[in-house]
Amino acid sequence: MTGTQTWKTLDDMDLAGKRVLVRVDINVPVEDGKVTDTTRIERITATVDDIQEAGGKVILMAHFGRPKGQVVPEMSLEHIAPAVADVLGLPVTFVDSDYVDAVAEMDDDEVLLLENLRFNPGEEKNDEGFAKRLASLADIYVNDAFSAAHRAHASTEAIARLLPSCAGRLMAEELGALEKALGTPERPLVAVVGGAKVSTKLDLLGNLVGKCDYLVIGGGMANTFLAAQGMDVGKSLCEHDLADTARDILEKAKAAGCEIVLPRDVVVAREFKAGAANEVVAPDACPADAMILDAGPDTVTYISEVFAGAKTLVWNGPLGAFEIEPFDRATNAAAGVAAALTDAGNLISVAGGGDTVAALNQAGVADNFSYISTAGGAFLEWMEGKELPGVAALSA
Ligand code: ADP
Ligand code: MG
């Protein structure tokens, strides 16, 4: 996945008079039949507008929820179509079948929205036959759903082998930002990996120690590393059975010349609740009846120095239990430093992950980062150094 860009973009395609089938992610939150957050729809507007401006006709295809290959009426994209029309400011026609006729009859400025791809069992099976049916509707395939690119599905993988293909604007933006951060980064490169457990981020840690100049380990997973070095972490969240794994990672980092930054001081409390009485202690001084819930101020000072000397930062996972005050302090402070360095033009900062994005929003700095990925699983797999089938198919 690293190296030079091999996928095409809209600029490389001749779109005039062409039918363009665009895979998008409009899996938006819905409550009581109403779309409550249109962010994902807003993010496809550049692609739709640019295709139409270049004279192409736009046919949108997407999934919604997990219908598991069956028709589930509540998960029909028919319910989302009005919001898509609203946000795009264009006539959007939802089609549940008879795709061929609908495409033949469509106007230039009209946008077609096909039914939930996952109603067809062929979608998640990456079925060639289903991909062929979709491909027969169009002249060109555009993938603008990076967040679905880690899955080899008919609409993300098989179809790219059947039609001239390229990345949409959002996909290209995301790939460009990630490539800059991890593919060919300006160094020093710092990674922050925090969050709850080492076990969910083994591949991530394994990939990053080989790539980064500094790896800051925070959150609950830092406890596993402290314990692996013989420290008593009391009642902290800790995976004692992963002590060997943690030691392996430390060894691998040493061999690769990557400095591992572990907490130099920690915030401990006896209760996991907002406003719980707490104190700052050395990492080896957690009382037996207490738990480590955040990194301490000395740690933040050191992390800030590391950030200040870096050119690129990738971040996944909060440094502490950021959902409850005051254990959001280290995360907020480090995020603030990264934001200021980014604003000053001294740092490229890329972050992703469900809780990480929530934490950065809570810290009020999400807009200051160079790039915030909302792609979830696809972002993590990319950080793990895995090839994403949907991206690989575009490069073939
Ligand atoms: P992301 O969703 O960004 O990948 P994770 O899901 O891995 O992040 O981690 C976020 C969770 O980690 C949060 O719920 C946070 O409360 C928890 N966490 C962080 N530090 C600690 C800690 N010291 N003890 C317990 N939980 C922690
Ligand atoms: Mg999470």
XYZ file of C-alpha atoms and ligand atoms in Angstrom:
424
model
C 0.000 0.000 0.000
C 2.930 2.334 0.343
C 4.876 3.960 -2.419
C 3.626 5.874 -5.386
C -0.005 6.445 -6.166
C -1.252 4.070 -8.835
C -4.960 4.734 -8.846
C -6.646 7.059 -11.277
C -8.824 9.999 -10.269
C -11.761 11.710 -11.978
C -9.274 13.984 -13.732
C -7.853 11.010 -15.634
C -11.228 9.939 -17.046
C -13.189 11.149 -20.048
C -16.619 11.523 -18.471
C -18.489 13.415 -21.208
C -21.681 11.622 -22.156
C -20.767 8.654 -19.955
C -22.877 6.792 -17.424
C -20.859 6.793 -14.216
C -21.580 4.320 -11.449
C -20.355 5.694 -8.127
C -19.926 3.589 -4.962
C -20.565 5.893 -2.011
C -20.926 5.537 1.744
C -24.208 7.129 2.804
C -24.736 4.813 5.758
C -25.998 7.766 7.796
C -27.567 7.627 11.255
C -31.373 7.565 11.169
C -33.755 8.073 14.092
C -37.529 7.755 13.738
C -37.146 7.688 9.967
C -35.182 10.962 9.914
C -31.537 11.346 8.924
C -29.884 12.905 11.987
C -26.431 13.584 10.536
C -25.846 14.301 6.847
C -22.027 14.515 7.030
C -21.484 11.427 4.900
C -23.807 12.733 2.196
C -22.127 16.152 2.235
C -18.797 14.483 1.612
C -19.877 12.975 -1.732
C -21.018 16.273 -3.246
C -17.635 17.101 -4.806
C -17.603 13.838 -6.728
C -21.206 14.130 -7.923
C -20.772 17.778 -8.961
C -17.499 17.167 -10.782
C -18.893 14.221 -12.746
C -21.931 16.208 -13.831
C -19.818 19.219 -14.700
C -17.674 17.021 -16.926
C -20.837 15.841 -18.697
C -21.304 12.469 -16.999
C -24.501 10.978 -15.611
C -24.356 9.911 -11.969
C -25.695 6.582 -10.723
C -25.139 6.134 -6.990
C -24.884 2.770 -5.266
C -24.414 2.175 -1.545
C -25.159 -0.118 1.374
C -27.217 0.630 4.427
C -27.064 -1.316 7.675
C -26.598 -5.081 7.737
C -29.542 -6.725 5.954
C -27.373 -9.816 5.300
C -28.396 -10.500 1.710
C -32.120 -10.114 2.265
C -34.660 -7.415 1.530
C -35.304 -5.593 4.802
C -37.757 -2.759 4.028
C -36.604 -0.553 6.936
C -33.100 -0.630 5.444
C -34.187 0.492 1.980
C -32.235 3.419 0.602
C -35.581 4.837 -0.438
C -35.718 6.419 3.047
C -32.382 8.148 2.512
C -33.116 9.436 -1.014
C -34.844 12.690 0.102
C -31.876 13.633 2.287
C -29.505 12.909 -0.610
C -31.592 15.134 -2.903
C -31.614 17.850 -0.258
C -27.891 17.865 0.352
C -26.926 17.540 -3.328
C -29.522 20.062 -4.416
C -30.351 17.779 -7.353
C -33.264 15.596 -8.431
C -32.589 12.145 -6.996
C -34.570 9.175 -8.263
C -34.574 6.058 -6.130
C -34.785 2.780 -8.109
C -35.511 -0.519 -6.406
C -35.390 -2.681 -9.569
C -35.585 -2.202 -13.353
C -32.237 -0.496 -13.205
C -31.703 -0.859 -16.952
C -34.844 1.102 -17.853
C -34.174 3.762 -15.228
C -30.666 4.358 -16.541
C -31.912 4.501 -20.146
C -34.456 7.156 -19.228
C -32.413 9.352 -16.902
C -31.862 13.075 -17.506
C -28.408 14.650 -17.464
C -28.797 16.445 -14.146
C -30.761 13.634 -12.543
C -29.067 11.367 -10.024
C -30.118 7.731 -9.730
C -29.858 5.987 -6.377
C -29.925 2.190 -6.553
C -31.408 0.011 -3.810
C -29.285 -1.100 -0.820
C -26.545 -3.270 -2.323
C -26.580 -5.608 0.645
C -30.144 -6.717 -0.140
C -28.425 -8.882 -2.739
C -26.426 -11.803 -1.296
C -23.918 -11.372 -4.128
C -22.681 -8.053 -2.725
C -20.873 -9.304 0.355
C -19.769 -12.482 -1.477
C -17.945 -10.354 -4.047
C -19.987 -12.253 -6.616
C -18.887 -11.823 -10.205
C -22.436 -12.192 -11.527
C -23.805 -9.407 -9.328
C -20.841 -7.214 -10.213
C -21.515 -7.840 -13.919
C -25.136 -6.815 -13.507
C -24.055 -3.568 -11.876
C -21.293 -2.980 -14.410
C -23.734 -3.379 -17.311
C -25.468 -0.182 -16.154
C -22.491 2.092 -16.722
C -19.428 3.020 -18.737
C -17.195 4.030 -15.839
C -16.889 2.970 -12.192
C -15.912 5.412 -9.452
C -15.202 4.318 -5.888
C -15.747 7.141 -3.384
C -16.261 4.928 -0.341
C -12.893 4.577 1.367
C -14.688 3.461 4.522
C -15.888 0.344 2.657
C -12.572 -0.307 0.895
C -11.324 -2.840 3.447
C -14.041 -5.231 2.309
C -13.827 -7.189 -0.940
C -17.452 -6.815 -2.028
C -19.008 -6.851 -5.501
C -19.431 -3.058 -5.485
C -15.920 -2.342 -4.187
C -13.734 -5.080 -5.679
C -15.195 -7.284 -8.433
C -16.729 -4.375 -10.309
C -13.445 -2.486 -10.517
C -12.125 -5.307 -12.686
C -15.057 -4.987 -15.115
C -15.141 -1.270 -15.919
C -12.619 1.535 -16.366
C -12.227 2.629 -12.730
C -11.013 5.507 -10.648
C -11.130 7.021 -7.171
C -13.702 9.699 -6.404
C -12.743 13.000 -4.768
C -13.298 11.837 -1.198
C -11.440 8.576 -1.751
C -8.541 10.408 -3.385
C -8.423 12.941 -0.541
C -8.363 10.217 2.098
C -5.733 8.132 0.281
C -3.602 11.210 -0.297
C -3.706 12.195 3.378
C -2.884 8.683 4.557
C -0.118 8.247 2.018
C 1.452 11.503 3.215
C 1.216 10.368 6.825
C 2.454 6.795 6.667
C 3.473 5.940 3.104
C 6.129 8.562 2.479
C 6.068 10.653 5.671
C 8.237 13.605 6.467
C 10.314 12.580 9.468
C 10.509 12.400 12.373
C 7.260 10.415 12.354
C 5.415 9.967 15.650
C 2.556 7.568 16.223
C 0.246 7.688 19.219
C -1.549 4.455 19.974
C -3.881 4.534 22.917
C -7.233 3.145 23.870
C -8.356 0.234 25.888
C -6.583 -2.965 24.942
C -3.370 -4.199 23.386
C -5.194 -7.265 22.048
C -7.305 -5.198 19.637
C -4.273 -3.318 18.307
C -1.518 -5.908 17.968
C -1.236 -5.588 14.189
C -1.250 -1.820 14.523
C 1.589 -1.770 17.053
C 3.501 -4.346 15.023
C 3.324 -2.270 11.846
C 4.042 1.071 13.515
C 7.200 0.074 15.412
C 8.787 -0.713 12.069
C 7.823 2.626 10.548
C 7.907 5.327 13.235
C 10.665 7.229 14.923
C 8.579 7.494 18.104
C 5.660 5.382 19.278
C 3.686 6.864 22.157
C 1.703 4.170 23.941
C -1.128 5.429 26.118
C -4.488 4.516 27.572
C -5.278 1.146 29.064
C -2.827 -0.592 26.774
C 0.094 1.266 28.358
C -0.723 -0.614 31.574
C 0.022 -3.915 29.862
C 3.446 -2.567 28.890
C 4.132 -1.267 32.401
C 3.123 -4.615 33.910
C 5.295 -6.444 31.370
C 8.238 -4.476 32.734
C 7.504 -5.721 36.220
C 5.453 -2.806 37.552
C 2.426 -3.369 39.726
C -0.593 -1.713 38.096
C -3.112 -2.513 40.850
C -6.648 -2.814 39.575
C -5.915 -1.103 36.264
C -7.266 -2.422 33.006
C -4.378 -4.690 31.996
C -3.886 -7.774 29.844
C -1.367 -9.701 31.919
C -1.432 -12.611 29.480
C 0.054 -10.318 26.818
C 3.222 -9.548 28.798
C 5.401 -11.552 26.379
C 3.802 -9.844 23.404
C 4.430 -6.435 24.948
C 8.078 -7.327 25.586
C 8.406 -8.512 21.961
C 7.090 -5.180 20.740
C 9.598 -3.326 22.932
C 12.418 -5.495 21.520
C 11.264 -5.013 17.951
C 11.139 -1.245 18.496
C 14.664 -1.216 19.865
C 15.941 -3.147 16.851
C 14.119 -0.792 14.465
C 15.358 2.381 16.161
C 11.873 3.403 17.258
C 11.655 5.100 20.661
C 8.729 3.795 22.678
C 7.220 6.471 24.913
C 5.402 5.030 27.909
C 3.789 7.016 30.734
C 6.366 8.688 32.979
C 3.696 9.452 35.557
C 0.081 8.303 35.831
C -3.237 9.490 37.248
C -4.755 6.908 39.575
C -8.224 6.678 41.131
C -10.229 4.138 43.069
C -13.461 4.647 41.165
C -14.190 4.742 37.431
C -16.483 7.755 37.542
C -16.546 11.448 36.757
C -14.837 13.580 39.374
C -13.432 10.575 41.264
C -10.734 11.484 43.794
C -7.389 11.006 42.065
C -3.670 11.556 42.395
C -0.580 11.635 40.198
C 2.008 8.976 40.996
C 5.052 7.353 39.390
C 4.169 4.505 36.978
C 5.486 1.925 39.440
C 3.580 3.404 42.376
C -0.056 2.553 41.581
C -1.683 1.534 44.889
C -2.965 -2.053 44.941
C -6.588 -0.911 45.230
C -6.393 1.815 42.549
C -6.395 1.962 38.767
C -4.504 4.027 36.236
C -6.983 6.125 34.260
C -4.795 8.691 32.538
C -1.237 9.772 31.803
C 0.176 12.425 34.114
C 1.504 15.958 33.452
C 5.174 14.958 33.108
C 4.188 12.493 30.419
C 2.264 15.204 28.595
C 5.288 17.501 28.790
C 7.492 14.826 27.244
C 4.929 13.965 24.548
C 4.705 17.681 23.711
C 8.488 17.795 23.218
C 8.342 14.750 20.958
C 5.519 16.349 18.940
C 7.449 19.622 18.697
C 10.434 17.821 17.168
C 8.308 15.815 14.739
C 7.107 16.526 11.206
C 4.321 13.956 11.003
C 1.887 12.538 13.561
C -0.554 9.659 13.245
C -2.919 9.100 16.146
C -5.282 6.311 17.093
C -6.615 5.840 20.594
C -7.020 8.217 23.548
C -4.325 8.514 26.244
C -6.801 7.960 29.055
C -10.421 7.298 29.956
C -11.362 10.515 28.143
C -15.128 10.044 28.521
C -14.977 10.890 32.234
C -13.498 14.029 33.750
C -10.799 14.661 34.792
C -9.285 11.638 33.017
C -9.514 13.430 29.655
C -6.682 15.783 30.578
C -3.686 14.100 28.949
C -5.644 13.439 25.740
C -6.915 17.033 25.598
C -3.519 18.566 26.360
C -1.595 16.438 23.851
C -4.297 17.026 21.233
C -4.060 20.769 21.854
C -0.306 20.731 21.321
C -0.667 18.739 18.090
C -3.339 21.171 16.883
C -1.180 24.228 17.609
C 1.845 22.719 15.836
C -0.367 21.872 12.866
C -1.819 25.398 12.776
C 1.699 26.807 12.788
C 2.518 24.696 9.735
C 5.092 22.581 11.564
C 3.270 19.269 11.732
C 1.152 17.045 9.507
C -1.379 15.416 11.820
C -3.675 12.552 10.894
C -6.050 10.846 13.300
C -8.773 8.236 13.115
C -10.789 5.733 15.113
C -14.266 6.003 16.610
C -13.262 7.058 20.114
C -10.289 9.060 18.879
C -12.476 11.227 16.660
C -14.908 11.662 19.580
C -12.027 12.623 21.887
C -10.604 15.160 19.435
C -14.047 16.652 18.908
C -14.492 16.862 22.659
C -11.103 18.566 22.922
C -12.316 21.037 20.269
C -9.327 20.477 17.982
C -10.666 18.160 15.260
C -10.748 21.007 12.715
C -7.123 21.861 13.420
C -5.754 18.457 12.489
C -4.518 18.052 8.918
C -6.834 15.115 8.392
C -9.378 13.275 10.485
C -10.424 9.947 9.044
C -13.976 8.860 9.729
C -13.422 5.567 7.932
C -13.221 3.424 11.080
C -12.218 -0.139 10.153
C -10.674 0.861 6.818
C -8.502 3.482 8.531
C -7.269 0.972 11.099
C -6.484 -1.677 8.492
C -4.589 0.908 6.523
C -2.626 1.886 9.649
C -1.912 -1.808 10.165
C -0.202 -1.844 6.787
C -2.785 -4.126 5.181
C -3.732 -3.907 1.544
C -7.323 -2.706 1.150
C -9.091 -4.773 -1.544
C -11.149 -1.801 -2.748
C -8.022 0.293 -3.237
C -5.963 -2.530 -4.704
C -8.708 -3.154 -7.279
C -8.493 0.471 -8.411
C -4.741 0.153 -8.872
C -4.852 -3.033 -10.919
P -10.598 4.007 19.035
O -12.084 3.766 18.975
O -10.262 5.440 18.744
O -9.812 3.051 18.186
P -10.333 2.462 21.454
O -11.705 1.931 21.271
O -9.206 1.534 21.273
O -10.116 3.771 20.561
O -10.160 3.014 22.936
C -11.021 3.909 23.562
C -11.380 3.473 24.946
O -10.231 3.268 25.762
C -12.212 4.501 25.662
O -13.458 3.952 25.968
C -11.404 4.831 26.911
O -12.204 5.032 28.055
C -10.571 3.590 27.077
N -9.398 3.845 27.928
C -8.365 4.644 27.677
N -7.493 4.656 28.690
C -7.984 3.830 29.638
C -7.549 3.418 30.942
N -6.399 3.862 31.455
N -8.326 2.553 31.631
C -9.487 2.116 31.086
N -9.958 2.462 29.875
C -9.213 3.317 29.156
Mg -13.340 2.356 20.029
